[in-house]
PDB file of C-alpha atoms in Angstrom:
ATOM      1  CA  MET A   1       2.490 -19.951  35.722  1.00 44.00           C
ATOM      2  CA  SER A   2       6.253 -19.427  36.380  1.00 43.00           C
ATOM      3  CA  ALA A   3       9.237 -21.875  35.097  1.00 44.00           C
ATOM      4  CA  PRO A   4      11.692 -23.015  37.913  1.00 41.00           C
ATOM      5  CA  PRO A   5      14.224 -20.706  37.857  1.00 42.00           C
ATOM      6  CA  ARG A   6      17.383 -21.218  35.176  1.00 42.00           C
ATOM      7  CA  PRO A   7      20.762 -21.274  36.051  1.00 40.00           C
ATOM      8  CA  ARG A   8      22.543 -18.566  35.113  1.00 40.00           C
ATOM      9  CA  PRO A   9      26.403 -18.306  34.131  1.00 37.00           C
ATOM     10  CA  ALA A  10      28.785 -16.332  37.089  1.00 36.00           C
ATOM     11  CA  ALA A  11      29.843 -13.194  36.373  1.00 36.00           C
ATOM     12  CA  PRO A  12      33.202 -12.664  35.966  1.00 34.00           C
ATOM     13  CA  SER A  13      35.638 -12.543  38.533  1.00 33.00           C
ATOM     14  CA  GLY A  14      37.784  -9.612  38.992  1.00 33.00           C
ATOM     15  CA  ALA A  15      35.745  -7.382  37.340  1.00 34.00           C
ATOM     16  CA  ALA A  16      35.397  -3.251  38.155  1.00 35.00           C
ATOM     17  CA  ALA A  17      31.927  -2.126  39.141  1.00 40.00           C
ATOM     18  CA  PRO A  18      29.339   0.665  36.588  1.00 45.00           C
ATOM     19  CA  GLY A  19      30.963   3.450  36.864  1.00 42.00           C
ATOM     20  CA  GLY A  20      34.666   1.807  38.402  1.00 42.00           C
ATOM     21  CA  ALA A  21      35.427   0.397  34.981  1.00 45.00           C
ATOM     22  CA  PRO A  22      38.015   1.648  32.759  1.00 49.00           C
ATOM     23  CA  ALA A  23      36.507   3.144  29.501  1.00 48.00           C
ATOM     24  CA  GLY A  24      35.504   1.032  27.222  1.00 52.00           C
ATOM     25  CA  ALA A  25      36.261  -2.731  29.422  1.00 56.00           C
ATOM     26  CA  PRO A  26      33.375  -4.710  30.152  1.00 62.00           C
ATOM     27  CA  LEU A  27      30.945  -3.716  33.133  1.00 79.00           C
ATOM     28  CA  VAL A  28      30.254  -5.995  35.587  1.00 78.00           C
ATOM     29  CA  PHE A  29      26.601  -5.306  37.271  1.00 88.00           C
ATOM     30  CA  PRO A  30      24.697  -7.403  40.392  1.00 92.00           C
ATOM     31  CA  ARG A  31      23.525 -10.717  39.649  1.00 94.00           C
ATOM     32  CA  VAL A  32      20.527 -10.038  41.001  1.00 97.00           C
ATOM     33  CA  LEU A  33      18.825  -7.078  39.439  1.00 98.00           C
ATOM     34  CA  THR A  34      16.127  -4.822  40.860  1.00 98.00           C
ATOM     35  CA  VAL A  35      13.939  -4.302  37.577  1.00 98.00           C
ATOM     36  CA  GLY A  36      10.721  -2.159  36.125  1.00 98.00           C
ATOM     37  CA  VAL A  37       9.002  -2.692  33.455  1.00 98.00           C
ATOM     38  CA  ILE A  38       7.271   0.318  31.999  1.00 98.00           C
ATOM     39  CA  GLY A  39       4.200  -1.061  29.409  1.00 96.00           C
ATOM     40  CA  ALA A  40       2.746  -4.059  30.772  1.00 96.00           C
ATOM     41  CA  GLY A  41       1.501  -5.259  27.313  1.00 94.00           C
ATOM     42  CA  ARG A  42       1.878  -8.328  25.934  1.00 95.00           C
ATOM     43  CA  VAL A  43       5.565  -7.915  25.470  1.00 97.00           C
ATOM     44  CA  GLY A  44       6.576  -6.464  28.830  1.00 97.00           C
ATOM     45  CA  ALA A  45       4.641  -8.435  31.316  1.00 97.00           C
ATOM     46  CA  VAL A  46       5.649 -11.419  30.110  1.00 98.00           C
ATOM     47  CA  LEU A  47       9.661 -10.290  29.575  1.00 98.00           C
ATOM     48  CA  GLY A  48       8.639  -9.143  33.306  1.00 98.00           C
ATOM     49  CA  ALA A  49       8.118 -12.642  33.954  1.00 98.00           C
ATOM     50  CA  ALA A  50      10.821 -14.469  32.781  1.00 98.00           C
ATOM     51  CA  LEU A  51      13.100 -12.120  34.308  1.00 98.00           C
ATOM     52  CA  ALA A  52      12.218 -12.583  37.916  1.00 98.00           C
ATOM     53  CA  ASP A  53      11.678 -16.787  37.070  1.00 97.00           C
ATOM     54  CA  ALA A  54      15.720 -15.964  35.882  1.00 97.00           C
ATOM     55  CA  GLY A  55      15.776 -15.184  40.104  1.00 97.00           C
ATOM     56  CA  HIS A  56      14.948 -11.084  39.292  1.00 98.00           C
ATOM     57  CA  ARG A  57      13.406  -8.817  41.063  1.00 98.00           C
ATOM     58  CA  VAL A  58      11.240  -7.537  39.332  1.00 98.00           C
ATOM     59  CA  VAL A  59       9.346  -4.363  41.347  1.00 98.00           C
ATOM     60  CA  ALA A  60       7.207  -2.205  40.087  1.00 98.00           C
ATOM     61  CA  ALA A  61       5.251  -1.863  36.479  1.00 98.00           C
ATOM     62  CA  SER A  62       3.264   0.164  34.741  1.00 97.00           C
ATOM     63  CA  GLY A  63      -0.266  -0.185  33.611  1.00 90.00           C
ATOM     64  CA  VAL A  64      -3.315   1.732  33.084  1.00 89.00           C
ATOM     65  CA  SER A  65      -5.769  -0.363  30.917  1.00 93.00           C
ATOM     66  CA  GLY A  66      -7.380  -2.649  32.310  1.00 95.00           C
ATOM     67  CA  ALA A  67      -5.872  -5.611  30.533  1.00 95.00           C
ATOM     68  CA  SER A  68      -2.345  -4.285  31.390  1.00 95.00           C
ATOM     69  CA  THR A  69      -3.948  -4.466  35.096  1.00 96.00           C
ATOM     70  CA  ALA A  70      -4.755  -7.885  34.778  1.00 96.00           C
ATOM     71  CA  ARG A  71      -1.369  -8.861  33.020  1.00 97.00           C
ATOM     72  CA  ILE A  72      -0.152  -7.009  36.145  1.00 97.00           C
ATOM     73  CA  ALA A  73      -1.524  -9.039  38.452  1.00 96.00           C
ATOM     74  CA  LEU A  74      -1.475 -12.522  36.938  1.00 97.00           C
ATOM     75  CA  LEU A  75       2.262 -12.271  35.778  1.00 97.00           C
ATOM     76  CA  LEU A  76       3.849 -10.166  37.868  1.00 97.00           C
ATOM     77  CA  PRO A  77       2.207 -10.226  41.829  1.00 96.00           C
ATOM     78  CA  GLU A  78       5.337  -9.462  43.372  1.00 96.00           C
ATOM     79  CA  ALA A  79       5.077  -5.519  41.454  1.00 97.00           C
ATOM     80  CA  ARG A  80       3.447  -2.642  42.317  1.00 96.00           C
ATOM     81  CA  ASN A  81       1.393  -0.830  39.539  1.00 96.00           C
ATOM     82  CA  HIS A  82       2.843   2.328  39.443  1.00 96.00           C
ATOM     83  CA  CYS A  83       3.159   5.745  37.054  1.00 96.00           C
ATOM     84  CA  ALA A  84       6.554   5.154  34.219  1.00 97.00           C
ATOM     85  CA  THR A  85       8.191   8.232  36.368  1.00 97.00           C
ATOM     86  CA  SER A  86       7.930   5.600  39.616  1.00 98.00           C
ATOM     87  CA  VAL A  87       9.194   2.394  37.644  1.00 98.00           C
ATOM     88  CA  ALA A  88      12.004   4.272  36.535  1.00 98.00           C
ATOM     89  CA  HIS A  89      13.418   5.837  40.082  1.00 98.00           C
ATOM     90  CA  ALA A  90      12.193   2.191  41.449  1.00 98.00           C
ATOM     91  CA  ALA A  91      14.318   0.345  38.906  1.00 98.00           C
ATOM     92  CA  THR A  92      17.580   1.317  40.210  1.00 96.00           C
ATOM     93  CA  ASP A  93      19.625  -1.880  37.880  1.00 97.00           C
ATOM     94  CA  LEU A  94      17.391  -2.378  35.180  1.00 98.00           C
ATOM     95  CA  LEU A  95      14.285  -0.733  33.140  1.00 98.00           C
ATOM     96  CA  LEU A  96      12.692  -2.534  30.749  1.00 98.00           C
ATOM     97  CA  ILE A  97      10.303  -0.087  28.242  1.00 98.00           C
ATOM     98  CA  ALA A  98       7.839  -1.730  26.324  1.00 97.00           C
ATOM     99  CA  VAL A  99       4.943   0.783  24.236  1.00 96.00           C
ATOM    100  CA  PRO A 100       5.011   0.920  20.780  1.00 95.00           C
ATOM    101  CA  ASP A 101       7.114   2.151  18.626  1.00 95.00           C
ATOM    102  CA  ASP A 102       6.369   5.655  18.022  1.00 96.00           C
ATOM    103  CA  ALA A 103       5.524   6.226  21.662  1.00 96.00           C
ATOM    104  CA  LEU A 104       9.593   5.104  22.425  1.00 97.00           C
ATOM    105  CA  ALA A 105      11.370   8.370  21.683  1.00 98.00           C
ATOM    106  CA  GLY A 106       8.514  10.566  23.813  1.00 98.00           C
ATOM    107  CA  VAL A 107       9.030   8.201  26.859  1.00 98.00           C
ATOM    108  CA  VAL A 108      12.484   8.532  26.955  1.00 98.00           C
ATOM    109  CA  ALA A 109      12.743  12.240  26.839  1.00 98.00           C
ATOM    110  CA  GLY A 110      10.054  12.203  29.814  1.00 98.00           C
ATOM    111  CA  LEU A 111      12.173  10.279  31.900  1.00 98.00           C
ATOM    112  CA  ALA A 112      15.261  11.761  31.023  1.00 98.00           C
ATOM    113  CA  GLU A 113      13.748  15.754  30.981  1.00 97.00           C
ATOM    114  CA  THR A 114      12.047  14.980  34.384  1.00 96.00           C
ATOM    115  CA  GLY A 115      14.812  13.594  35.888  1.00 97.00           C
ATOM    116  CA  ALA A 116      14.015  10.123  36.680  1.00 98.00           C
ATOM    117  CA  LEU A 117      16.882   8.102  34.990  1.00 98.00           C
ATOM    118  CA  ARG A 118      21.011   7.921  36.970  1.00 95.00           C
ATOM    119  CA  PRO A 119      23.911   7.009  35.716  1.00 96.00           C
ATOM    120  CA  GLY A 120      24.301   3.648  35.587  1.00 95.00           C
ATOM    121  CA  GLN A 121      21.014   2.451  35.358  1.00 97.00           C
ATOM    122  CA  LEU A 122      20.325  -0.131  32.469  1.00 98.00           C
ATOM    123  CA  VAL A 123      17.599   1.404  30.170  1.00 98.00           C
ATOM    124  CA  ALA A 124      16.800  -1.503  27.231  1.00 98.00           C
ATOM    125  CA  HIS A 125      13.540  -1.265  25.303  1.00 98.00           C
ATOM    126  CA  THR A 126      12.307  -3.640  23.734  1.00 98.00           C
ATOM    127  CA  SER A 127      11.630  -2.342  20.009  1.00 97.00           C
ATOM    128  CA  GLY A 128      12.693  -3.903  16.864  1.00 96.00           C
ATOM    129  CA  ALA A 129      12.406  -1.000  14.865  1.00 96.00           C
ATOM    130  CA  HIS A 130      14.980   0.882  16.912  1.00 97.00           C
ATOM    131  CA  GLY A 131      18.380   1.024  17.820  1.00 97.00           C
ATOM    132  CA  LEU A 132      20.594   3.068  20.557  1.00 98.00           C
ATOM    133  CA  GLY A 133      19.592   6.314  19.275  1.00 98.00           C
ATOM    134  CA  VAL A 134      16.148   6.442  20.695  1.00 98.00           C
ATOM    135  CA  LEU A 135      17.499   5.834  23.797  1.00 98.00           C
ATOM    136  CA  ALA A 136      20.237   8.855  23.554  1.00 98.00           C
ATOM    137  CA  PRO A 137      18.101  10.934  26.070  1.00 98.00           C
ATOM    138  CA  ALA A 138      18.730   8.445  28.709  1.00 98.00           C
ATOM    139  CA  ALA A 139      22.526   8.426  27.557  1.00 98.00           C
ATOM    140  CA  ALA A 140      23.022  11.829  27.855  1.00 98.00           C
ATOM    141  CA  VAL A 141      21.953  11.392  31.362  1.00 97.00           C
ATOM    142  CA  GLY A 142      24.504   8.437  32.236  1.00 97.00           C
ATOM    143  CA  ALA A 143      21.764   5.653  32.058  1.00 97.00           C
ATOM    144  CA  ARG A 144      23.671   2.713  30.117  1.00 97.00           C
ATOM    145  CA  PRO A 145      21.464   2.470  26.638  1.00 98.00           C
ATOM    146  CA  LEU A 146      20.515  -1.380  25.236  1.00 98.00           C
ATOM    147  CA  ALA A 147      17.950  -2.275  22.583  1.00 98.00           C
ATOM    148  CA  LEU A 148      16.640  -5.878  22.865  1.00 97.00           C
ATOM    149  CA  HIS A 149      14.286  -7.169  20.539  1.00 98.00           C
ATOM    150  CA  PRO A 150      12.335 -10.447  21.018  1.00 97.00           C
ATOM    151  CA  ALA A 151      11.411 -12.094  18.158  1.00 96.00           C
ATOM    152  CA  MET A 152       8.257 -13.912  18.760  1.00 95.00           C
ATOM    153  CA  THR A 153       5.102 -13.329  19.203  1.00 91.00           C
ATOM    154  CA  PHE A 154       3.342 -12.570  21.791  1.00 95.00           C
ATOM    155  CA  THR A 155      -0.811 -13.049  23.307  1.00 94.00           C
ATOM    156  CA  GLY A 156       0.332 -11.690  26.627  1.00 95.00           C
ATOM    157  CA  THR A 157      -0.355 -14.700  28.949  1.00 96.00           C
ATOM    158  CA  PRO A 158       1.781 -17.461  30.782  1.00 96.00           C
ATOM    159  CA  ASP A 159       1.386 -19.673  27.878  1.00 96.00           C
ATOM    160  CA  ASP A 160       4.011 -17.223  26.050  1.00 97.00           C
ATOM    161  CA  LEU A 161       6.419 -18.481  29.281  1.00 96.00           C
ATOM    162  CA  GLY A 162       7.406 -21.536  27.271  1.00 94.00           C
ATOM    163  CA  ARG A 163       7.472 -20.053  24.079  1.00 94.00           C
ATOM    164  CA  LEU A 164      11.122 -17.862  25.555  1.00 96.00           C
ATOM    165  CA  ALA A 165      13.277 -21.080  24.955  1.00 96.00           C
ATOM    166  CA  GLY A 166      15.273 -20.894  22.714  1.00 96.00           C
ATOM    167  CA  ILE A 167      14.386 -17.840  20.911  1.00 97.00           C
ATOM    168  CA  SER A 168      16.176 -15.128  19.072  1.00 98.00           C
ATOM    169  CA  TYR A 169      16.975 -11.605  20.456  1.00 98.00           C
ATOM    170  CA  GLY A 170      17.767  -8.407  18.633  1.00 98.00           C
ATOM    171  CA  VAL A 171      20.415  -7.083  20.309  1.00 98.00           C
ATOM    172  CA  THR A 172      21.930  -3.968  19.896  1.00 98.00           C
ATOM    173  CA  ALA A 173      24.731  -2.255  22.559  1.00 97.00           C
ATOM    174  CA  PRO A 174      27.630  -0.679  22.877  1.00 96.00           C
ATOM    175  CA  ALA A 175      30.570  -2.855  22.830  1.00 95.00           C
ATOM    176  CA  GLU A 176      31.214  -2.496  26.545  1.00 94.00           C
ATOM    177  CA  LEU A 177      27.659  -3.328  27.400  1.00 96.00           C
ATOM    178  CA  ARG A 178      28.089  -7.097  25.112  1.00 96.00           C
ATOM    179  CA  PRO A 179      28.514  -9.291  28.060  1.00 95.00           C
ATOM    180  CA  PHE A 180      26.482  -7.653  29.696  1.00 95.00           C
ATOM    181  CA  ALA A 181      23.572  -8.035  27.079  1.00 97.00           C
ATOM    182  CA  ALA A 182      24.407 -11.537  26.202  1.00 97.00           C
ATOM    183  CA  ARG A 183      23.849 -12.634  29.989  1.00 96.00           C
ATOM    184  CA  LEU A 184      20.032 -10.722  30.097  1.00 97.00           C
ATOM    185  CA  VAL A 185      18.776 -12.650  27.028  1.00 98.00           C
ATOM    186  CA  THR A 186      20.486 -15.895  28.693  1.00 97.00           C
ATOM    187  CA  ASP A 187      18.963 -15.248  31.157  1.00 97.00           C
ATOM    188  CA  LEU A 188      15.619 -15.032  29.583  1.00 97.00           C
ATOM    189  CA  GLY A 189      16.513 -18.460  27.991  1.00 96.00           C
ATOM    190  CA  GLY A 190      17.368 -16.604  23.992  1.00 97.00           C
ATOM    191  CA  VAL A 191      19.977 -16.657  21.801  1.00 98.00           C
ATOM    192  CA  PRO A 192      20.971 -12.905  20.503  1.00 98.00           C
ATOM    193  CA  GLU A 193      21.438 -11.687  17.409  1.00 98.00           C
ATOM    194  CA  TRP A 194      23.722  -9.006  17.095  1.00 98.00           C
ATOM    195  CA  VAL A 195      21.858  -6.376  15.077  1.00 98.00           C
ATOM    196  CA  GLY A 196      23.683  -3.364  14.144  1.00 97.00           C
ATOM    197  CA  GLU A 197      22.015   0.262  15.112  1.00 97.00           C
ATOM    198  CA  ALA A 198      21.814   1.091  11.175  1.00 97.00           C
ATOM    199  CA  ASP A 199      20.094  -2.577  10.350  1.00 97.00           C
ATOM    200  CA  ARG A 200      17.667  -2.227  12.877  1.00 97.00           C
ATOM    201  CA  SER A 201      14.877  -0.875  10.430  1.00 96.00           C
ATOM    202  CA  LEU A 202      15.584  -3.882   8.346  1.00 97.00           C
ATOM    203  CA  TYR A 203      15.548  -6.540  10.963  1.00 97.00           C
ATOM    204  CA  HIS A 204      12.727  -5.379  11.814  1.00 96.00           C
ATOM    205  CA  ALA A 205      10.713  -5.008   8.404  1.00 97.00           C
ATOM    206  CA  ALA A 206      12.204  -8.672   7.953  1.00 97.00           C
ATOM    207  CA  LEU A 207      10.130 -10.254  11.062  1.00 96.00           C
ATOM    208  CA  ALA A 208       7.222  -8.268  10.469  1.00 95.00           C
ATOM    209  CA  HIS A 209       6.892  -9.268   6.488  1.00 96.00           C
ATOM    210  CA  GLY A 210       7.191 -12.412   7.444  1.00 95.00           C
ATOM    211  CA  ALA A 211       5.633 -12.884  10.763  1.00 94.00           C
ATOM    212  CA  ASN A 212       2.668 -10.194  10.389  1.00 94.00           C
ATOM    213  CA  HIS A 213       2.211 -10.837   6.683  1.00 96.00           C
ATOM    214  CA  LEU A 214       2.045 -14.089   7.580  1.00 96.00           C
ATOM    215  CA  VAL A 215      -1.196 -14.059   9.515  1.00 96.00           C
ATOM    216  CA  THR A 216      -2.860 -12.017   7.122  1.00 97.00           C
ATOM    217  CA  LEU A 217      -2.192 -14.484   3.866  1.00 97.00           C
ATOM    218  CA  VAL A 218      -3.223 -17.541   6.394  1.00 98.00           C
ATOM    219  CA  ASN A 219      -6.167 -15.975   6.990  1.00 98.00           C
ATOM    220  CA  GLU A 220      -6.751 -14.766   3.353  1.00 97.00           C
ATOM    221  CA  ALA A 221      -6.525 -18.308   2.186  1.00 98.00           C
ATOM    222  CA  ALA A 222      -8.767 -19.110   4.518  1.00 98.00           C
ATOM    223  CA  ASP A 223     -11.466 -16.959   3.911  1.00 98.00           C
ATOM    224  CA  ARG A 224     -11.348 -18.308   0.336  1.00 97.00           C
ATOM    225  CA  LEU A 225     -11.727 -22.045   1.254  1.00 98.00           C
ATOM    226  CA  ARG A 226     -15.369 -20.776   3.162  1.00 98.00           C
ATOM    227  CA  ASP A 227     -15.891 -18.500   0.144  1.00 97.00           C
ATOM    228  CA  ALA A 228     -15.353 -22.390  -1.768  1.00 97.00           C
ATOM    229  CA  GLY A 229     -17.572 -23.528   0.487  1.00 98.00           C
ATOM    230  CA  VAL A 230     -15.038 -25.561   2.895  1.00 98.00           C
ATOM    231  CA  ALA A 231     -16.975 -25.396   6.283  1.00 97.00           C
ATOM    232  CA  GLN A 232     -13.760 -26.187   8.867  1.00 97.00           C
ATOM    233  CA  PRO A 233     -10.854 -24.162   6.252  1.00 98.00           C
ATOM    234  CA  GLU A 234      -7.767 -24.436   9.281  1.00 98.00           C
ATOM    235  CA  LYS A 235      -8.119 -28.304   8.678  1.00 98.00           C
ATOM    236  CA  VAL A 236      -7.249 -27.685   5.351  1.00 98.00           C
ATOM    237  CA  LEU A 237      -4.269 -25.314   5.880  1.00 98.00           C
ATOM    238  CA  ALA A 238      -2.572 -26.672   9.136  1.00 98.00           C
ATOM    239  CA  PRO A 239      -0.933 -29.622   7.202  1.00 98.00           C
ATOM    240  CA  LEU A 240      -0.198 -27.634   4.144  1.00 97.00           C
ATOM    241  CA  LEU A 241       1.018 -24.581   5.521  1.00 98.00           C
ATOM    242  CA  ARG A 242       3.154 -26.704   8.677  1.00 97.00           C
ATOM    243  CA  ALA A 243       5.165 -28.681   5.965  1.00 97.00           C
ATOM    244  CA  ALA A 244       5.159 -25.590   3.399  1.00 97.00           C
ATOM    245  CA  LEU A 245       6.731 -23.840   6.347  1.00 97.00           C
ATOM    246  CA  GLU A 246       9.310 -25.871   7.399  1.00 97.00           C
ATOM    247  CA  ASN A 247      10.464 -26.919   3.879  1.00 97.00           C
ATOM    248  CA  ALA A 248      10.760 -23.180   3.104  1.00 97.00           C
ATOM    249  CA  LEU A 249      13.271 -22.941   6.552  1.00 97.00           C
ATOM    250  CA  ARG A 250      14.642 -26.095   5.396  1.00 97.00           C
ATOM    251  CA  LEU A 251      15.404 -25.569   1.784  1.00 97.00           C
ATOM    252  CA  GLY A 252      15.308 -22.160   1.098  1.00 96.00           C
ATOM    253  CA  ASP A 253      13.853 -21.300  -2.777  1.00 96.00           C
ATOM    254  CA  ASP A 254      13.852 -24.770  -3.082  1.00 95.00           C
ATOM    255  CA  ALA A 255      10.837 -25.675  -1.332  1.00 96.00           C
ATOM    256  CA  LEU A 256       8.501 -23.870  -3.954  1.00 95.00           C
ATOM    257  CA  THR A 257       6.087 -25.687  -5.847  1.00 95.00           C
ATOM    258  CA  GLY A 258       2.129 -24.397  -7.803  1.00 96.00           C
ATOM    259  CA  PRO A 259       1.160 -23.140 -10.501  1.00 96.00           C
ATOM    260  CA  VAL A 260       3.422 -20.396 -10.328  1.00 97.00           C
ATOM    261  CA  SER A 261       6.683 -22.233  -9.910  1.00 95.00           C
ATOM    262  CA  ARG A 262       5.791 -24.388 -12.289  1.00 95.00           C
ATOM    263  CA  GLY A 263       4.693 -21.468 -15.043  1.00 96.00           C
ATOM    264  CA  ASP A 264       1.111 -22.707 -15.195  1.00 96.00           C
ATOM    265  CA  ALA A 265      -0.229 -19.466 -17.050  1.00 96.00           C
ATOM    266  CA  GLY A 266      -4.047 -21.225 -17.141  1.00 96.00           C
ATOM    267  CA  THR A 267      -3.830 -22.230 -13.916  1.00 97.00           C
ATOM    268  CA  VAL A 268      -3.132 -18.321 -12.677  1.00 97.00           C
ATOM    269  CA  ARG A 269      -5.418 -16.893 -15.351  1.00 96.00           C
ATOM    270  CA  ARG A 270      -8.525 -18.972 -13.366  1.00 97.00           C
ATOM    271  CA  HIS A 271      -7.453 -18.105 -10.302  1.00 97.00           C
ATOM    272  CA  LEU A 272      -7.653 -14.444 -11.214  1.00 97.00           C
ATOM    273  CA  GLU A 273     -10.402 -14.578 -12.691  1.00 96.00           C
ATOM    274  CA  ARG A 274     -12.412 -16.284 -10.091  1.00 97.00           C
ATOM    275  CA  LEU A 275     -10.931 -14.059  -7.254  1.00 97.00           C
ATOM    276  CA  ALA A 276     -11.941 -10.720  -9.459  1.00 96.00           C
ATOM    277  CA  ALA A 277     -14.987 -12.099  -9.168  1.00 96.00           C
ATOM    278  CA  THR A 278     -15.532 -13.109  -5.813  1.00 97.00           C
ATOM    279  CA  ALA A 279     -12.990 -11.730  -3.806  1.00 97.00           C
ATOM    280  CA  PRO A 280     -11.422  -8.803  -5.759  1.00 96.00           C
ATOM    281  CA  GLU A 281      -9.696  -7.588  -2.663  1.00 96.00           C
ATOM    282  CA  SER A 282      -7.492 -10.720  -3.077  1.00 96.00           C
ATOM    283  CA  VAL A 283      -6.559 -10.042  -6.328  1.00 96.00           C
ATOM    284  CA  VAL A 284      -3.498  -7.497  -5.972  1.00 96.00           C
ATOM    285  CA  PRO A 285      -2.289  -9.212  -3.275  1.00 96.00           C
ATOM    286  CA  TYR A 286      -2.008 -12.376  -5.721  1.00 97.00           C
ATOM    287  CA  LEU A 287      -0.581 -10.215  -8.211  1.00 97.00           C
ATOM    288  CA  ALA A 288       2.141  -9.506  -5.886  1.00 96.00           C
ATOM    289  CA  LEU A 289       3.488 -12.496  -4.329  1.00 97.00           C
ATOM    290  CA  ALA A 290       2.456 -14.676  -7.398  1.00 97.00           C
ATOM    291  CA  ARG A 291       5.252 -11.755  -8.938  1.00 97.00           C
ATOM    292  CA  ARG A 292       8.114 -12.409  -6.477  1.00 97.00           C
ATOM    293  CA  THR A 293       7.532 -16.233  -6.534  1.00 97.00           C
ATOM    294  CA  ALA A 294       8.541 -16.373 -10.168  1.00 97.00           C
ATOM    295  CA  ASP A 295      11.160 -13.820  -9.726  1.00 97.00           C
ATOM    296  CA  ARG A 296      13.076 -15.671  -7.444  1.00 97.00           C
ATOM    297  CA  ALA A 297      11.823 -19.453  -9.105  1.00 96.00           C
ATOM    298  CA  ILE A 298      13.590 -18.357 -11.839  1.00 96.00           C
ATOM    299  CA  ALA A 299      16.091 -16.994  -9.861  1.00 96.00           C
ATOM    300  CA  ALA A 300      16.627 -20.136  -8.426  1.00 95.00           C
ATOM    301  CA  GLY A 301      16.840 -22.397 -11.097  1.00 94.00           C
ATOM    302  CA  ARG A 302      13.283 -23.632 -10.178  1.00 93.00           C
ATOM    303  CA  LEU A 303      11.355 -22.080 -13.583  1.00 95.00           C
ATOM    304  CA  ARG A 304      12.546 -21.149 -17.042  1.00 94.00           C
ATOM    305  CA  PRO A 305      12.771 -17.752 -18.027  1.00 94.00           C
ATOM    306  CA  ALA A 306      11.315 -19.662 -21.416  1.00 93.00           C
ATOM    307  CA  ASP A 307       8.626 -21.347 -19.667  1.00 92.00           C
ATOM    308  CA  ALA A 308       7.573 -18.313 -17.019  1.00 95.00           C
ATOM    309  CA  GLU A 309       7.189 -16.031 -20.299  1.00 95.00           C
ATOM    310  CA  SER A 310       3.444 -16.986 -20.704  1.00 96.00           C
ATOM    311  CA  LEU A 311       2.484 -16.826 -16.720  1.00 96.00           C
ATOM    312  CA  LEU A 312       4.627 -13.252 -16.560  1.00 96.00           C
ATOM    313  CA  ASP A 313       2.247 -12.318 -19.328  1.00 96.00           C
ATOM    314  CA  VAL A 314      -0.913 -13.310 -17.757  1.00 96.00           C
ATOM    315  CA  LEU A 315       0.301 -11.584 -13.724  1.00 95.00           C
ATOM    316  CA  SER A 316       1.018  -8.098 -16.507  1.00 95.00           C
ATOM    317  CA  GLY A 317      -2.204  -7.874 -18.370  1.00 94.00           C
ATOM    318  CA  MET A 318      -4.030  -8.144 -14.853  1.00 92.00           C
ATOM    319  CA  HIS A 319      -1.976  -5.961 -13.289  1.00 91.00           C
ATOM    320  CA  ARG A 320      -3.047  -3.367 -15.989  1.00 92.00           C
ATOM    321  CA  GLU A 321      -6.532  -4.381 -15.950  1.00 91.00           C
ATOM    322  CA  VAL A 322      -6.630  -3.580 -12.125  1.00 89.00           C
ATOM    323  CA  ALA A 323      -5.017  -0.178 -12.746  1.00 87.00           C
ATOM    324  CA  ALA A 324      -7.083   0.993 -15.399  1.00 84.00           C
TER     325      ALA A 324
END
């Protein structure tokens, strides 16, 4: 299950311990952290296992559902399954909170109100949507706040551990915690990407737009291929989509191909007519993406505005029909 512990950089010499460092100075924490995980979902259990692989002591985790309990047993065998308050008490160095975005504020506030957090304790969350603001109740009692979001999709299985090497983490941290945050991300095998507090929502929107909507788009394409009589759409899509993704990441808008980027209004019209007859629920997303693709193709010089006129007329006409 676990990969061999990764070597970690040595702590800076001569630095003061937490609580004794001058204001604004980088803080130094124990080389081996005592860690607790609140929320043994797909993300929390895997990151906890990665921290254990890096040599840290994951002593407690919270999980209520059958799936969470199973993840703790499989991925965090040395951790005791406790309630959130007990996990916070046990996590003397680092408390990792990996709960849904909308539940995070309530969990943090509840832990602070019950006295489960202590001064100097690191309290990190894994939410991409939130920064340090949601950890204000923890900071108010002297805990040290850290936002640490892995830019990866998780299954909650041991297979995820092999995918962590080299991924980016969206990190928001006070200046004095940045060296520690960088060290922690290195322990996880990742690379820190520093995100400002005001930019967390935009950062998360970009990732959700790219990853989550990609899954929807791929499944939409697979469904329409099935409608067209293709028995195994994944075999048709796999090489095409892999090439499209690689080209997009490498070339940007220069990777655009297809009827929209060529201004083929007739082809797009036939697409829309067939979709309206077969899968009307796909018409609106097709229209939205086709229009955005046309805008990007024009801006990138891939499609001349004069050549786009007929195409844009088709898209606008269908949009009016749908609205009506």
